[in-house]
């Protein structure tokens, strides 16, 4: 077990270095984009003069040389301070924490839908390979795989909100309503259905195809044939001989997707007016709200690093052959 | 893996539930009471109107903050925080009598001292448009608690226009005097005198304002609350309006191609009044410094080659009329006695021939670039239409995409050949039009200054003269002459006088009552009795 702890510590140390490098790289990259927050604010106000621009730049700390700005940002991050959004008048950490739950709820649900739905579909297809059921699942998953997200989003709004009027089209709660308790949960859940499904469909297709392929590969292995020859019940054979071994590539993929839970939903959040972190980042980019954008990048990169580590640990649980050295 | 996901979902749900525990509202029925949901797009960066005059900030904060005056559709001043006002005959002294019983949202009385602080100290420090107006003042003094006197250095025709809400919102002196305005903690908790107070702002979701029970207007406001959902996607905004989840959209909230369809729905009215104060002219600005735009013949050729009626019909879907010059006829001092450019390709090509710009083998005479305006789909189509139309006379147009930051940066630093724009006119050419043409306003790095680089001493003198005129007659004479010169030298191509669409639920009345339309206080807005 000490070997495990040691390897985790080593990975953590590496991760800190990677995250710091990401912070610096992001800082430089963002500054390469033309324009700054002062010019955005002038552009949106439709009026400006020199004094106005100079005041804004001084307020945002943009009047200092770039290296000094970089240093003050990085040293702030090292002390756990993600900076202040002068545009929104709030500390960056507060802005991000404010939006993080909404995004995690959306992406977490989408993740669950994708994983459960995808693996189930893949199993059905894989175990019935070559039959009609396999064909249907394959066509459906190909369709999900190939259709752009925003189109699915818009079409599902048209169908379920506009024509059928079953589900709300946008937002996280009903406009103007102030539900509490259970009513609130139901309200959020109703708002969650369309965006979470839209977001989940693509990955569901990926999981389905991967599970199917993986099962096809595993089910012809010698040990499966042996198990079958031993007269093992089909259910048990599927669960402990086929599925467990078919699972590894799916975990890899799930790890990658989980790392993107925070940053990967910009499009869905925009189409459905979901108040998450992806939109926060997108708005911050358009407004050149540097500190917010860097803050979101920072949180996202930490998520990626953390989920990579969790994935590695999961490998070892599922497949004891993989040791700490991996 | 699943355990972790479930835990984070639970955590997220718990946080969401906590946010949902809010005071229950009392909902009155009938003529008084009720609420209204209004689209807010984009999300305002702040609601402190003193420091930010973003469009959506004005729409929301215009209900929280007030100014001394507002204006009817014909620009006659109407009472706001001032009940009456008078101008001396020489146009040098303006005296305002203030509402007696107005209080700030924190209970402090609103007095003449607040007006003096706002106009003399606060706005002069932070507000570029207000500086142009109150910079004319010799003194600003409180005669007593409810009387303010402005003494000007020289007459300034549009002075009263400066008392509009986004130009001179009243700022509470007791919270701001002697502080660093930009870092003042009160900026996050707006304190105005308006009919509505900030109740809740769930960032990324909605802003909720509630009725101010201590409002100075007798029996006002009528509505119990206003909710502003933040809807970032144009399609979602149209659906929300269509399904009745929101009751109002304004400016370009709804993509123009969706407007005719929504306007036909029985529960929605299309209103184009209420934008007189803004009355923009959609135009193409030429960088007059660079070839071939430094040649007036080229600028004229472009003017002749653009079919203004087609722009009004196909790009603005009939929400606008062809423009003839820099001043919109929806605002003041417009003149139609100017050089006009009817769609005429032969004349355009003759001018290009005269310049020696002849077509090459592909029919291309010259190639120019067009910096696309980043404010929505309408301007992308606008750029494509320019490209298509100029292509007909052999001018090849390369469209350069941009986002708000890069557009403003390049525009302010003269790094463009052509770009579109539709700045507001603010009710008077001295405030909204002169700034784009006078030589003293050629200032690199400043957006919405004279970025085309056009310079004509005669135009400078006329704008100066008309700004400081006292009577409307003498001002009109100077403005007519300016419009004649400008339409002859065409530093820009003025295409369409834009009518913004307000889509409003038919159940409401007295909503659009002034020249600032949807940015008005909504003190009079109410649900019609059923």
mmCIF file of C-alpha atoms in Angstrom, chain B residues 41-287:
data_model
loop_
_atom_site.group_PDB
_atom_site.id
_atom_site.type_symbol
_atom_site.label_atom_id
_atom_site.label_comp_id
_atom_site.label_asym_id
_atom_site.label_seq_id
_atom_site.Cartn_x
_atom_site.Cartn_y
_atom_site.Cartn_z
ATOM 1 C CA UNK B 41 -29.300 40.382 -23.025
ATOM 2 C CA UNK B 42 -26.414 40.319 -22.569
ATOM 3 C CA UNK B 43 -26.200 39.985 -18.806
ATOM 4 C CA UNK B 44 -25.375 43.445 -17.408
ATOM 5 C CA UNK B 45 -21.867 43.527 -15.931
ATOM 6 C CA UNK B 46 -23.166 45.678 -13.068
ATOM 7 C CA UNK B 47 -26.349 47.527 -12.191
ATOM 8 C CA UNK B 48 -24.520 50.643 -11.074
ATOM 9 C CA UNK B 49 -25.512 52.833 -14.004
ATOM 10 C CA UNK B 50 -23.063 55.546 -12.920
ATOM 11 C CA UNK B 51 -20.110 53.474 -14.099
ATOM 12 C CA UNK B 52 -21.564 51.420 -16.927
ATOM 13 C CA UNK B 53 -23.955 52.437 -19.683
ATOM 14 C CA UNK B 54 -24.110 49.118 -21.487
ATOM 15 C CA UNK B 55 -27.464 48.675 -23.268
ATOM 16 C CA UNK B 56 -28.843 45.986 -20.984
ATOM 17 C CA UNK B 57 -27.510 47.806 -17.915
ATOM 18 C CA UNK B 58 -29.675 50.759 -18.911
ATOM 19 C CA UNK B 59 -32.757 48.601 -19.383
ATOM 20 C CA UNK B 60 -32.510 47.096 -15.900
ATOM 21 C CA UNK B 61 -30.882 49.938 -13.936
ATOM 22 C CA UNK B 62 -33.226 52.463 -15.569
ATOM 23 C CA UNK B 63 -35.880 51.145 -13.206
ATOM 24 C CA UNK B 64 -33.639 51.575 -10.149
ATOM 25 C CA UNK B 65 -32.007 54.932 -10.850
ATOM 26 C CA UNK B 66 -33.674 58.103 -12.031
ATOM 27 C CA UNK B 67 -32.600 61.386 -13.546
ATOM 28 C CA UNK B 68 -34.089 64.857 -13.364
ATOM 29 C CA UNK B 69 -35.870 64.636 -16.716
ATOM 30 C CA UNK B 70 -37.222 62.306 -19.290
ATOM 31 C CA UNK B 71 -38.481 63.150 -22.793
ATOM 32 C CA UNK B 72 -41.632 62.487 -24.721
ATOM 33 C CA UNK B 73 -41.552 61.136 -28.280
ATOM 34 C CA UNK B 74 -41.010 64.692 -29.603
ATOM 35 C CA UNK B 75 -38.192 65.460 -27.164
ATOM 36 C CA UNK B 76 -40.224 67.746 -24.916
ATOM 37 C CA UNK B 77 -38.755 67.454 -21.415
ATOM 38 C CA UNK B 78 -40.979 65.705 -18.886
ATOM 39 C CA UNK B 79 -40.669 65.631 -15.089
ATOM 40 C CA UNK B 80 -38.502 63.011 -13.455
ATOM 41 C CA UNK B 81 -36.795 63.899 -10.208
ATOM 42 C CA UNK B 82 -37.346 67.541 -11.233
ATOM 43 C CA UNK B 83 -40.905 68.820 -11.104
ATOM 44 C CA UNK B 84 -40.255 72.045 -13.035
ATOM 45 C CA UNK B 85 -37.343 73.880 -14.648
ATOM 46 C CA UNK B 86 -36.616 77.093 -16.461
ATOM 47 C CA UNK B 87 -33.916 78.498 -18.694
ATOM 48 C CA UNK B 88 -32.868 82.151 -18.639
ATOM 49 C CA UNK B 89 -33.362 84.055 -21.878
ATOM 50 C CA UNK B 90 -29.658 84.194 -22.710
ATOM 51 C CA UNK B 91 -29.517 80.393 -22.313
ATOM 52 C CA UNK B 92 -26.929 80.619 -19.554
ATOM 53 C CA UNK B 93 -28.835 79.775 -16.374
ATOM 54 C CA UNK B 94 -30.972 76.675 -15.794
ATOM 55 C CA UNK B 95 -32.920 76.302 -12.545
ATOM 56 C CA UNK B 96 -34.554 73.025 -11.463
ATOM 57 C CA UNK B 97 -37.121 72.467 -8.732
ATOM 58 C CA UNK B 98 -36.877 68.963 -7.336
ATOM 59 C CA UNK B 99 -39.407 66.445 -6.119
ATOM 60 C CA UNK B 100 -39.937 67.095 -2.403
ATOM 61 C CA UNK B 101 -40.608 63.610 -1.079
ATOM 62 C CA UNK B 102 -38.107 61.421 -2.920
ATOM 63 C CA UNK B 103 -35.895 59.114 -0.870
ATOM 64 C CA UNK B 104 -33.048 56.788 -1.730
ATOM 65 C CA UNK B 105 -33.709 53.085 -1.381
ATOM 66 C CA UNK B 106 -31.880 53.142 1.966
ATOM 67 C CA UNK B 107 -34.301 55.744 3.343
ATOM 68 C CA UNK B 108 -32.072 58.823 3.085
ATOM 69 C CA UNK B 109 -33.894 61.829 1.553
ATOM 70 C CA UNK B 110 -32.922 62.853 -1.977
ATOM 71 C CA UNK B 111 -31.864 66.508 -2.028
ATOM 72 C CA UNK B 112 -30.273 69.186 -4.198
ATOM 73 C CA UNK B 113 -26.917 68.216 -2.773
ATOM 74 C CA UNK B 114 -27.171 64.841 -4.535
ATOM 75 C CA UNK B 115 -27.700 66.649 -7.835
ATOM 76 C CA UNK B 116 -24.711 68.941 -7.285
ATOM 77 C CA UNK B 117 -22.499 66.026 -6.301
ATOM 78 C CA UNK B 118 -23.625 63.931 -9.282
ATOM 79 C CA UNK B 119 -23.240 66.581 -11.979
ATOM 80 C CA UNK B 120 -20.262 68.500 -10.631
ATOM 81 C CA UNK B 121 -18.113 65.741 -9.139
ATOM 82 C CA UNK B 122 -19.205 62.214 -9.961
ATOM 83 C CA UNK B 123 -20.096 62.361 -13.658
ATOM 84 C CA UNK B 124 -17.234 64.689 -14.539
ATOM 85 C CA UNK B 125 -14.875 62.073 -13.129
ATOM 86 C CA UNK B 126 -16.255 58.908 -14.733
ATOM 87 C CA UNK B 127 -18.750 59.501 -17.555
ATOM 88 C CA UNK B 128 -17.410 60.389 -21.023
ATOM 89 C CA UNK B 129 -20.746 61.567 -22.453
ATOM 90 C CA UNK B 130 -21.713 63.589 -19.378
ATOM 91 C CA UNK B 131 -18.337 65.368 -19.455
ATOM 92 C CA UNK B 132 -19.296 66.865 -22.806
ATOM 93 C CA UNK B 133 -22.420 68.369 -21.226
ATOM 94 C CA UNK B 134 -21.487 69.398 -17.699
ATOM 95 C CA UNK B 135 -18.086 70.619 -18.882
ATOM 96 C CA UNK B 136 -20.051 73.656 -20.086
ATOM 97 C CA UNK B 137 -20.956 74.598 -16.520
ATOM 98 C CA UNK B 138 -19.356 77.514 -14.718
ATOM 99 C CA UNK B 139 -21.082 76.658 -11.433
ATOM 100 C CA UNK B 140 -23.548 74.058 -10.183
ATOM 101 C CA UNK B 141 -25.105 75.060 -6.873
ATOM 102 C CA UNK B 142 -27.910 74.112 -4.511
ATOM 103 C CA UNK B 143 -30.070 77.160 -3.749
ATOM 104 C CA UNK B 144 -31.941 75.213 -1.092
ATOM 105 C CA UNK B 145 -32.689 71.538 -0.433
ATOM 106 C CA UNK B 146 -34.924 71.285 -3.470
ATOM 107 C CA UNK B 147 -33.611 73.842 -5.948
ATOM 108 C CA UNK B 148 -30.517 73.531 -8.146
ATOM 109 C CA UNK B 149 -28.997 76.159 -10.420
ATOM 110 C CA UNK B 150 -26.640 75.450 -13.316
ATOM 111 C CA UNK B 151 -24.745 78.456 -14.704
ATOM 112 C CA UNK B 152 -23.100 77.896 -18.082
ATOM 113 C CA UNK B 153 -19.965 79.472 -19.517
ATOM 114 C CA UNK B 154 -21.687 79.877 -22.864
ATOM 115 C CA UNK B 155 -25.049 78.753 -24.208
ATOM 116 C CA UNK B 156 -25.243 75.029 -24.979
ATOM 117 C CA UNK B 157 -28.265 74.048 -27.069
ATOM 118 C CA UNK B 158 -28.676 70.415 -26.024
ATOM 119 C CA UNK B 159 -28.081 71.085 -22.315
ATOM 120 C CA UNK B 160 -31.452 69.718 -21.150
ATOM 121 C CA UNK B 161 -30.854 66.455 -23.072
ATOM 122 C CA UNK B 162 -28.034 65.825 -20.619
ATOM 123 C CA UNK B 163 -30.562 65.146 -17.871
ATOM 124 C CA UNK B 164 -31.677 61.870 -19.462
ATOM 125 C CA UNK B 165 -31.250 58.757 -17.309
ATOM 126 C CA UNK B 166 -28.180 57.148 -18.910
ATOM 127 C CA UNK B 167 -26.373 60.489 -19.244
ATOM 128 C CA UNK B 168 -27.020 61.896 -15.774
ATOM 129 C CA UNK B 169 -28.386 59.216 -13.434
ATOM 130 C CA UNK B 170 -28.617 60.661 -9.919
ATOM 131 C CA UNK B 171 -26.045 59.106 -7.606
ATOM 132 C CA UNK B 172 -26.469 59.092 -3.795
ATOM 133 C CA UNK B 173 -23.964 61.592 -2.402
ATOM 134 C CA UNK B 174 -24.124 60.127 1.102
ATOM 135 C CA UNK B 175 -22.721 56.828 -0.198
ATOM 136 C CA UNK B 176 -20.246 58.067 -2.798
ATOM 137 C CA UNK B 177 -18.923 61.490 -1.815
ATOM 138 C CA UNK B 178 -15.242 61.366 -0.969
ATOM 139 C CA UNK B 179 -14.833 57.704 -1.961
ATOM 140 C CA UNK B 180 -13.055 55.969 -4.821
ATOM 141 C CA UNK B 181 -16.090 55.577 -7.088
ATOM 142 C CA UNK B 182 -14.827 52.545 -8.961
ATOM 143 C CA UNK B 183 -14.090 50.475 -5.872
ATOM 144 C CA UNK B 184 -16.977 51.680 -3.718
ATOM 145 C CA UNK B 185 -18.619 48.599 -2.137
ATOM 146 C CA UNK B 186 -22.070 50.085 -2.801
ATOM 147 C CA UNK B 187 -21.561 49.437 -6.522
ATOM 148 C CA UNK B 188 -22.804 45.863 -5.959
ATOM 149 C CA UNK B 189 -25.948 46.921 -4.104
ATOM 150 C CA UNK B 190 -27.525 49.642 -6.212
ATOM 151 C CA UNK B 191 -29.234 52.414 -4.263
ATOM 152 C CA UNK B 192 -31.387 54.679 -6.414
ATOM 153 C CA UNK B 193 -34.596 56.624 -6.081
ATOM 154 C CA UNK B 194 -36.468 54.662 -8.737
ATOM 155 C CA UNK B 195 -39.794 52.821 -8.575
ATOM 156 C CA UNK B 196 -38.097 49.417 -8.336
ATOM 157 C CA UNK B 197 -35.401 48.055 -6.042
ATOM 158 C CA UNK B 198 -32.976 45.203 -6.598
ATOM 159 C CA UNK B 199 -34.335 42.139 -4.801
ATOM 160 C CA UNK B 200 -32.202 39.316 -6.134
ATOM 161 C CA UNK B 201 -29.565 38.722 -8.785
ATOM 162 C CA UNK B 202 -28.815 35.126 -9.580
ATOM 163 C CA UNK B 203 -25.859 35.518 -11.924
ATOM 164 C CA UNK B 204 -26.307 33.831 -15.257
ATOM 165 C CA UNK B 205 -30.012 33.240 -14.536
ATOM 166 C CA UNK B 206 -32.105 36.288 -13.731
ATOM 167 C CA UNK B 207 -32.319 39.655 -12.025
ATOM 168 C CA UNK B 208 -35.410 40.353 -9.948
ATOM 169 C CA UNK B 209 -36.563 43.839 -9.004
ATOM 170 C CA UNK B 210 -39.371 44.489 -6.571
ATOM 171 C CA UNK B 211 -41.699 47.426 -6.103
ATOM 172 C CA UNK B 212 -40.334 50.329 -4.052
ATOM 173 C CA UNK B 213 -43.176 51.021 -1.577
ATOM 174 C CA UNK B 214 -41.721 54.442 -0.698
ATOM 175 C CA UNK B 215 -41.588 55.702 -4.276
ATOM 176 C CA UNK B 216 -42.278 59.420 -4.641
ATOM 177 C CA UNK B 217 -44.723 59.012 -7.534
ATOM 178 C CA UNK B 218 -48.279 58.975 -6.131
ATOM 179 C CA UNK B 219 -49.680 55.433 -6.361
ATOM 180 C CA UNK B 220 -46.717 54.281 -8.451
ATOM 181 C CA UNK B 221 -45.380 51.937 -9.563
ATOM 182 C CA UNK B 222 -48.252 49.626 -10.428
ATOM 183 C CA UNK B 223 -46.383 46.408 -11.042
ATOM 184 C CA UNK B 224 -45.284 44.336 -8.079
ATOM 185 C CA UNK B 225 -42.084 43.011 -9.599
ATOM 186 C CA UNK B 226 -39.946 42.887 -12.725
ATOM 187 C CA UNK B 227 -37.894 39.819 -13.575
ATOM 188 C CA UNK B 228 -35.122 39.900 -16.154
ATOM 189 C CA UNK B 229 -34.156 36.387 -17.286
ATOM 190 C CA UNK B 230 -30.710 36.190 -18.869
ATOM 191 C CA UNK B 231 -31.097 34.391 -22.193
ATOM 192 C CA UNK B 232 -27.834 34.107 -24.122
ATOM 193 C CA UNK B 233 -29.204 32.292 -27.159
ATOM 194 C CA UNK B 234 -31.233 34.160 -29.787
ATOM 195 C CA UNK B 235 -33.364 31.101 -30.530
ATOM 196 C CA UNK B 236 -34.240 30.655 -26.854
ATOM 197 C CA UNK B 237 -35.198 34.327 -26.606
ATOM 198 C CA UNK B 238 -37.656 33.967 -29.475
ATOM 199 C CA UNK B 239 -39.144 30.802 -27.954
ATOM 200 C CA UNK B 240 -39.497 32.474 -24.549
ATOM 201 C CA UNK B 241 -41.424 35.340 -26.098
ATOM 202 C CA UNK B 242 -43.512 33.039 -28.238
ATOM 203 C CA UNK B 243 -44.506 30.864 -25.288
ATOM 204 C CA UNK B 244 -45.249 33.808 -23.036
ATOM 205 C CA UNK B 245 -42.492 33.099 -20.538
ATOM 206 C CA UNK B 246 -41.244 36.618 -21.081
ATOM 207 C CA UNK B 247 -43.439 39.550 -21.929
ATOM 208 C CA UNK B 248 -41.029 41.955 -23.546
ATOM 209 C CA UNK B 249 -37.956 42.140 -25.766
ATOM 210 C CA UNK B 250 -36.185 45.312 -26.852
ATOM 211 C CA UNK B 251 -33.496 46.609 -29.228
ATOM 212 C CA UNK B 252 -31.907 43.708 -31.142
ATOM 213 C CA UNK B 253 -32.759 41.023 -28.540
ATOM 214 C CA UNK B 254 -34.689 39.122 -31.190
ATOM 215 C CA UNK B 255 -32.878 38.474 -34.461
ATOM 216 C CA UNK B 256 -34.634 40.626 -37.020
ATOM 217 C CA UNK B 257 -35.607 37.678 -39.222
ATOM 218 C CA UNK B 258 -37.705 36.379 -36.316
ATOM 219 C CA UNK B 259 -39.470 39.680 -35.651
ATOM 220 C CA UNK B 260 -42.129 39.576 -38.402
ATOM 221 C CA UNK B 261 -43.175 36.063 -37.343
ATOM 222 C CA UNK B 262 -43.444 36.958 -33.640
ATOM 223 C CA UNK B 263 -45.195 40.251 -34.372
ATOM 224 C CA UNK B 264 -48.047 38.310 -35.934
ATOM 225 C CA UNK B 265 -48.749 36.294 -32.811
ATOM 226 C CA UNK B 266 -52.010 37.409 -31.199
ATOM 227 C CA UNK B 267 -50.496 37.929 -27.751
ATOM 228 C CA UNK B 268 -47.682 40.212 -28.927
ATOM 229 C CA UNK B 269 -47.567 43.809 -30.166
ATOM 230 C CA UNK B 270 -44.741 45.233 -32.252
ATOM 231 C CA UNK B 271 -43.887 48.755 -31.113
ATOM 232 C CA UNK B 272 -41.259 50.860 -32.845
ATOM 233 C CA UNK B 273 -41.788 54.054 -30.869
ATOM 234 C CA UNK B 274 -39.639 54.678 -27.832
ATOM 235 C CA UNK B 275 -36.240 54.695 -29.523
ATOM 236 C CA UNK B 276 -36.226 58.345 -30.610
ATOM 237 C CA UNK B 277 -33.465 59.189 -28.168
ATOM 238 C CA UNK B 278 -31.227 56.547 -29.786
ATOM 239 C CA UNK B 279 -32.444 56.755 -33.421
ATOM 240 C CA UNK B 280 -29.336 55.213 -34.969
ATOM 241 C CA UNK B 281 -28.431 55.390 -38.649
ATOM 242 C CA UNK B 282 -26.917 52.120 -39.837
ATOM 243 C CA UNK B 283 -23.931 53.154 -41.881
ATOM 244 C CA UNK B 284 -20.605 52.214 -43.367
ATOM 245 C CA UNK B 285 -17.669 54.195 -42.045
ATOM 246 C CA UNK B 286 -14.774 54.643 -44.457
ATOM 247 C CA UNK B 287 -11.252 55.145 -43.245
#
